[in-house]
């Protein structure tokens, strides 16, 4: 994997969810990178990824640049394969899986929500209506005469 290809993968993960990002990677995006590239396994855990990120970033910084990202590759290879000489094997894994994956949650089916024939009460008849017998006009909307406690204008109160 060339330096330009690695930079492209790095920028793709930097810009995931933040298209205006100029090339800084947070710890969460670094973990997403390792998870989406299938680097995370039983030996390489979230905790070990977070510790590695803390080690490679500058003191007091919250993000890393591309140069620090490149320094993390041999350390990731050592964590995953036991030796930092296995970096080409890790780069091949990144090449094969190096794209940010986005997945949302899909709602399960619920017969009481999806099947309208099972609706009961007011909802079976089309739902509630607070303005059932009233027609809204501009003169009614702009009327400033007194109102009762519920906010209903006394002039238009139908209970009188």
PDB file of C-alpha atoms in Angstrom:
ATOM      1  CA  UNK A   1       0.000   0.000   0.000  1.00  0.00           C
ATOM      2  CA  UNK A   2       1.467   3.323  -1.047  1.00  0.00           C
ATOM      3  CA  UNK A   3       1.657   6.409   1.134  1.00  0.00           C
ATOM      4  CA  UNK A   4      -0.997   8.131  -1.032  1.00  0.00           C
ATOM      5  CA  UNK A   5      -3.419   5.207  -0.643  1.00  0.00           C
ATOM      6  CA  UNK A   6      -2.874   5.162   3.131  1.00  0.00           C
ATOM      7  CA  UNK A   7      -3.469   8.917   3.248  1.00  0.00           C
ATOM      8  CA  UNK A   8      -6.707   8.432   1.278  1.00  0.00           C
ATOM      9  CA  UNK A   9      -7.954   5.828   3.789  1.00  0.00           C
ATOM     10  CA  UNK A  10      -6.884   8.114   6.658  1.00  0.00           C
ATOM     11  CA  UNK A  11      -8.774  11.090   5.189  1.00  0.00           C
ATOM     12  CA  UNK A  12     -11.871   8.981   4.551  1.00  0.00           C
ATOM     13  CA  UNK A  13     -12.072   8.080   8.239  1.00  0.00           C
ATOM     14  CA  UNK A  14     -11.229  11.649   9.320  1.00  0.00           C
ATOM     15  CA  UNK A  15     -14.062  13.037   7.218  1.00  0.00           C
ATOM     16  CA  UNK A  16     -16.604  10.399   8.281  1.00  0.00           C
ATOM     17  CA  UNK A  17     -19.453  12.356   9.853  1.00  0.00           C
ATOM     18  CA  UNK A  18     -17.510  15.623   9.464  1.00  0.00           C
ATOM     19  CA  UNK A  19     -16.936  16.489   5.775  1.00  0.00           C
ATOM     20  CA  UNK A  20     -15.203  19.765   6.642  1.00  0.00           C
ATOM     21  CA  UNK A  21     -12.437  17.981   8.596  1.00  0.00           C
ATOM     22  CA  UNK A  22      -8.996  18.982   7.274  1.00  0.00           C
ATOM     23  CA  UNK A  23      -7.189  15.842   8.386  1.00  0.00           C
ATOM     24  CA  UNK A  24      -7.275  15.336  12.145  1.00  0.00           C
ATOM     25  CA  UNK A  25      -8.408  12.061  13.657  1.00  0.00           C
ATOM     26  CA  UNK A  26     -10.007  11.700  17.080  1.00  0.00           C
ATOM     27  CA  UNK A  27      -9.769   8.633  19.291  1.00  0.00           C
ATOM     28  CA  UNK A  28     -13.299   7.571  18.364  1.00  0.00           C
ATOM     29  CA  UNK A  29     -12.512   7.758  14.635  1.00  0.00           C
ATOM     30  CA  UNK A  30      -9.237   5.906  15.208  1.00  0.00           C
ATOM     31  CA  UNK A  31     -11.193   3.092  16.875  1.00  0.00           C
ATOM     32  CA  UNK A  32     -13.734   3.144  14.021  1.00  0.00           C
ATOM     33  CA  UNK A  33     -10.824   2.803  11.595  1.00  0.00           C
ATOM     34  CA  UNK A  34      -9.480  -0.259  13.429  1.00  0.00           C
ATOM     35  CA  UNK A  35     -12.935  -1.811  13.767  1.00  0.00           C
ATOM     36  CA  UNK A  36     -14.001  -1.234  10.135  1.00  0.00           C
ATOM     37  CA  UNK A  37     -10.634  -2.508   8.835  1.00  0.00           C
ATOM     38  CA  UNK A  38     -11.081  -5.670  10.948  1.00  0.00           C
ATOM     39  CA  UNK A  39      -7.991  -5.041  13.061  1.00  0.00           C
ATOM     40  CA  UNK A  40      -9.954  -5.377  16.310  1.00  0.00           C
ATOM     41  CA  UNK A  41     -10.136  -8.966  17.574  1.00  0.00           C
ATOM     42  CA  UNK A  42      -9.651 -10.860  20.839  1.00  0.00           C
ATOM     43  CA  UNK A  43      -6.071  -9.582  21.257  1.00  0.00           C
ATOM     44  CA  UNK A  44      -6.665  -6.057  19.977  1.00  0.00           C
ATOM     45  CA  UNK A  45      -9.423  -4.617  22.149  1.00  0.00           C
ATOM     46  CA  UNK A  46     -10.987  -1.173  22.460  1.00  0.00           C
ATOM     47  CA  UNK A  47      -8.889  -0.532  25.558  1.00  0.00           C
ATOM     48  CA  UNK A  48      -5.636  -1.391  23.804  1.00  0.00           C
ATOM     49  CA  UNK A  49      -6.611   0.855  20.862  1.00  0.00           C
ATOM     50  CA  UNK A  50      -7.359   3.740  23.243  1.00  0.00           C
ATOM     51  CA  UNK A  51      -4.044   3.234  25.025  1.00  0.00           C
ATOM     52  CA  UNK A  52      -2.180   3.214  21.705  1.00  0.00           C
ATOM     53  CA  UNK A  53      -3.960   6.403  20.621  1.00  0.00           C
ATOM     54  CA  UNK A  54      -2.972   8.090  23.906  1.00  0.00           C
ATOM     55  CA  UNK A  55       0.632   7.002  23.368  1.00  0.00           C
ATOM     56  CA  UNK A  56       0.984   8.308  19.802  1.00  0.00           C
ATOM     57  CA  UNK A  57      -0.795  11.654  20.196  1.00  0.00           C
ATOM     58  CA  UNK A  58       0.979  14.739  21.503  1.00  0.00           C
ATOM     59  CA  UNK A  59       0.610  15.503  25.205  1.00  0.00           C
ATOM     60  CA  UNK A  60      -2.542  17.542  25.799  1.00  0.00           C
ATOM     61  CA  UNK A  61      -3.791  17.009  22.224  1.00  0.00           C
ATOM     62  CA  UNK A  62      -7.103  15.336  21.438  1.00  0.00           C
ATOM     63  CA  UNK A  63      -6.400  14.444  17.804  1.00  0.00           C
ATOM     64  CA  UNK A  64      -3.622  12.979  15.667  1.00  0.00           C
ATOM     65  CA  UNK A  65      -2.335  13.922  12.246  1.00  0.00           C
ATOM     66  CA  UNK A  66      -1.259  11.695   9.373  1.00  0.00           C
ATOM     67  CA  UNK A  67       2.352  11.430  10.617  1.00  0.00           C
ATOM     68  CA  UNK A  68       1.204  10.057  13.999  1.00  0.00           C
ATOM     69  CA  UNK A  69      -1.235   7.769  12.183  1.00  0.00           C
ATOM     70  CA  UNK A  70       1.654   6.286  10.172  1.00  0.00           C
ATOM     71  CA  UNK A  71       3.573   5.685  13.416  1.00  0.00           C
ATOM     72  CA  UNK A  72       0.604   3.698  14.745  1.00  0.00           C
ATOM     73  CA  UNK A  73       0.690   1.151  11.890  1.00  0.00           C
ATOM     74  CA  UNK A  74       3.744  -0.819  13.174  1.00  0.00           C
ATOM     75  CA  UNK A  75       2.355  -0.680  16.733  1.00  0.00           C
ATOM     76  CA  UNK A  76      -0.999  -2.030  15.497  1.00  0.00           C
ATOM     77  CA  UNK A  77       0.854  -4.801  13.609  1.00  0.00           C
ATOM     78  CA  UNK A  78       2.733  -5.711  16.787  1.00  0.00           C
ATOM     79  CA  UNK A  79      -0.526  -5.851  18.763  1.00  0.00           C
ATOM     80  CA  UNK A  80      -2.354  -7.934  16.143  1.00  0.00           C
ATOM     81  CA  UNK A  81       0.396 -10.243  14.867  1.00  0.00           C
ATOM     82  CA  UNK A  82       3.024 -10.117  17.634  1.00  0.00           C
ATOM     83  CA  UNK A  83       5.719  -8.392  15.571  1.00  0.00           C
ATOM     84  CA  UNK A  84       6.062  -4.955  14.007  1.00  0.00           C
ATOM     85  CA  UNK A  85       7.683  -6.593  10.951  1.00  0.00           C
ATOM     86  CA  UNK A  86       4.172  -7.762  10.052  1.00  0.00           C
ATOM     87  CA  UNK A  87       3.203  -4.189   9.019  1.00  0.00           C
ATOM     88  CA  UNK A  88       2.832  -5.183   5.309  1.00  0.00           C
ATOM     89  CA  UNK A  89       0.329  -7.856   6.359  1.00  0.00           C
ATOM     90  CA  UNK A  90      -1.603  -5.215   8.326  1.00  0.00           C
ATOM     91  CA  UNK A  91      -1.466  -2.805   5.360  1.00  0.00           C
ATOM     92  CA  UNK A  92      -2.933  -5.556   3.164  1.00  0.00           C
ATOM     93  CA  UNK A  93      -5.759  -5.939   5.691  1.00  0.00           C
ATOM     94  CA  UNK A  94      -6.325  -2.163   5.614  1.00  0.00           C
ATOM     95  CA  UNK A  95      -6.335  -2.195   1.796  1.00  0.00           C
ATOM     96  CA  UNK A  96      -8.901  -4.999   1.692  1.00  0.00           C
ATOM     97  CA  UNK A  97     -11.258  -3.406   4.249  1.00  0.00           C
ATOM     98  CA  UNK A  98     -10.244   0.274   4.225  1.00  0.00           C
ATOM     99  CA  UNK A  99     -13.548   2.057   3.819  1.00  0.00           C
ATOM    100  CA  UNK A 100     -15.728   3.665   6.468  1.00  0.00           C
ATOM    101  CA  UNK A 101     -18.901   1.685   6.938  1.00  0.00           C
ATOM    102  CA  UNK A 102     -22.141   3.326   7.966  1.00  0.00           C
ATOM    103  CA  UNK A 103     -25.031   1.329   9.337  1.00  0.00           C
ATOM    104  CA  UNK A 104     -28.214   2.439  11.012  1.00  0.00           C
ATOM    105  CA  UNK A 105     -30.656   0.655  13.230  1.00  0.00           C
ATOM    106  CA  UNK A 106     -33.629  -0.895  11.485  1.00  0.00           C
ATOM    107  CA  UNK A 107     -36.844  -1.035  13.487  1.00  0.00           C
ATOM    108  CA  UNK A 108     -38.465  -4.388  14.113  1.00  0.00           C
ATOM    109  CA  UNK A 109     -42.014  -5.044  13.024  1.00  0.00           C
ATOM    110  CA  UNK A 110     -44.706  -4.331  15.607  1.00  0.00           C
ATOM    111  CA  UNK A 111     -48.191  -5.564  14.737  1.00  0.00           C
ATOM    112  CA  UNK A 112     -49.942  -3.048  17.012  1.00  0.00           C
ATOM    113  CA  UNK A 113     -48.228  -0.127  15.270  1.00  0.00           C
ATOM    114  CA  UNK A 114     -48.048  -1.364  11.691  1.00  0.00           C
ATOM    115  CA  UNK A 115     -51.516  -2.952  11.334  1.00  0.00           C
ATOM    116  CA  UNK A 116     -54.089  -0.134  11.392  1.00  0.00           C
ATOM    117  CA  UNK A 117     -56.969  -2.600  11.648  1.00  0.00           C
ATOM    118  CA  UNK A 118     -55.840  -3.278  15.244  1.00  0.00           C
ATOM    119  CA  UNK A 119     -56.085   0.388  16.290  1.00  0.00           C
ATOM    120  CA  UNK A 120     -58.620   1.095  19.053  1.00  0.00           C
ATOM    121  CA  UNK A 121     -60.503   4.085  20.442  1.00  0.00           C
ATOM    122  CA  UNK A 122     -60.019   7.536  18.937  1.00  0.00           C
ATOM    123  CA  UNK A 123     -57.118   6.334  16.779  1.00  0.00           C
ATOM    124  CA  UNK A 124     -59.344   3.789  15.023  1.00  0.00           C
ATOM    125  CA  UNK A 125     -61.472   6.724  13.859  1.00  0.00           C
ATOM    126  CA  UNK A 126     -58.609   8.822  12.545  1.00  0.00           C
ATOM    127  CA  UNK A 127     -57.007  10.251  15.681  1.00  0.00           C
ATOM    128  CA  UNK A 128     -57.713  13.138  18.023  1.00  0.00           C
ATOM    129  CA  UNK A 129     -58.683  16.602  16.875  1.00  0.00           C
ATOM    130  CA  UNK A 130     -58.585  19.653  19.105  1.00  0.00           C
ATOM    131  CA  UNK A 131     -60.205  21.898  16.479  1.00  0.00           C
ATOM    132  CA  UNK A 132     -63.028  19.596  15.388  1.00  0.00           C
ATOM    133  CA  UNK A 133     -65.845  22.150  15.132  1.00  0.00           C
ATOM    134  CA  UNK A 134     -63.890  25.358  14.674  1.00  0.00           C
ATOM    135  CA  UNK A 135     -62.752  27.034  11.510  1.00  0.00           C
ATOM    136  CA  UNK A 136     -59.587  29.079  11.943  1.00  0.00           C
ATOM    137  CA  UNK A 137     -59.725  32.517  10.391  1.00  0.00           C
ATOM    138  CA  UNK A 138     -57.400  35.487  10.611  1.00  0.00           C
ATOM    139  CA  UNK A 139     -59.913  37.472  12.658  1.00  0.00           C
ATOM    140  CA  UNK A 140     -60.146  34.659  15.230  1.00  0.00           C
ATOM    141  CA  UNK A 141     -56.376  34.321  15.407  1.00  0.00           C
ATOM    142  CA  UNK A 142     -55.857  38.042  16.016  1.00  0.00           C
ATOM    143  CA  UNK A 143     -58.733  38.460  18.497  1.00  0.00           C
ATOM    144  CA  UNK A 144     -57.357  39.848  21.790  1.00  0.00           C
ATOM    145  CA  UNK A 145     -60.548  39.642  23.869  1.00  0.00           C
ATOM    146  CA  UNK A 146     -60.540  37.801  27.228  1.00  0.00           C
ATOM    147  CA  UNK A 147     -59.908  34.102  27.574  1.00  0.00           C
ATOM    148  CA  UNK A 148     -60.651  31.530  30.233  1.00  0.00           C
ATOM    149  CA  UNK A 149     -58.044  29.536  32.186  1.00  0.00           C
ATOM    150  CA  UNK A 150     -57.660  27.012  29.357  1.00  0.00           C
ATOM    151  CA  UNK A 151     -56.886  29.783  26.861  1.00  0.00           C
ATOM    152  CA  UNK A 152     -60.207  29.523  25.029  1.00  0.00           C
ATOM    153  CA  UNK A 153     -61.491  32.898  23.916  1.00  0.00           C
ATOM    154  CA  UNK A 154     -64.713  33.745  25.763  1.00  0.00           C
ATOM    155  CA  UNK A 155     -66.371  35.043  22.623  1.00  0.00           C
ATOM    156  CA  UNK A 156     -66.002  31.652  20.881  1.00  0.00           C
ATOM    157  CA  UNK A 157     -66.590  29.364  23.868  1.00  0.00           C
ATOM    158  CA  UNK A 158     -69.185  26.827  22.723  1.00  0.00           C
ATOM    159  CA  UNK A 159     -70.138  25.766  26.258  1.00  0.00           C
ATOM    160  CA  UNK A 160     -71.948  29.064  27.051  1.00  0.00           C
TER     161      UNK A 160
END
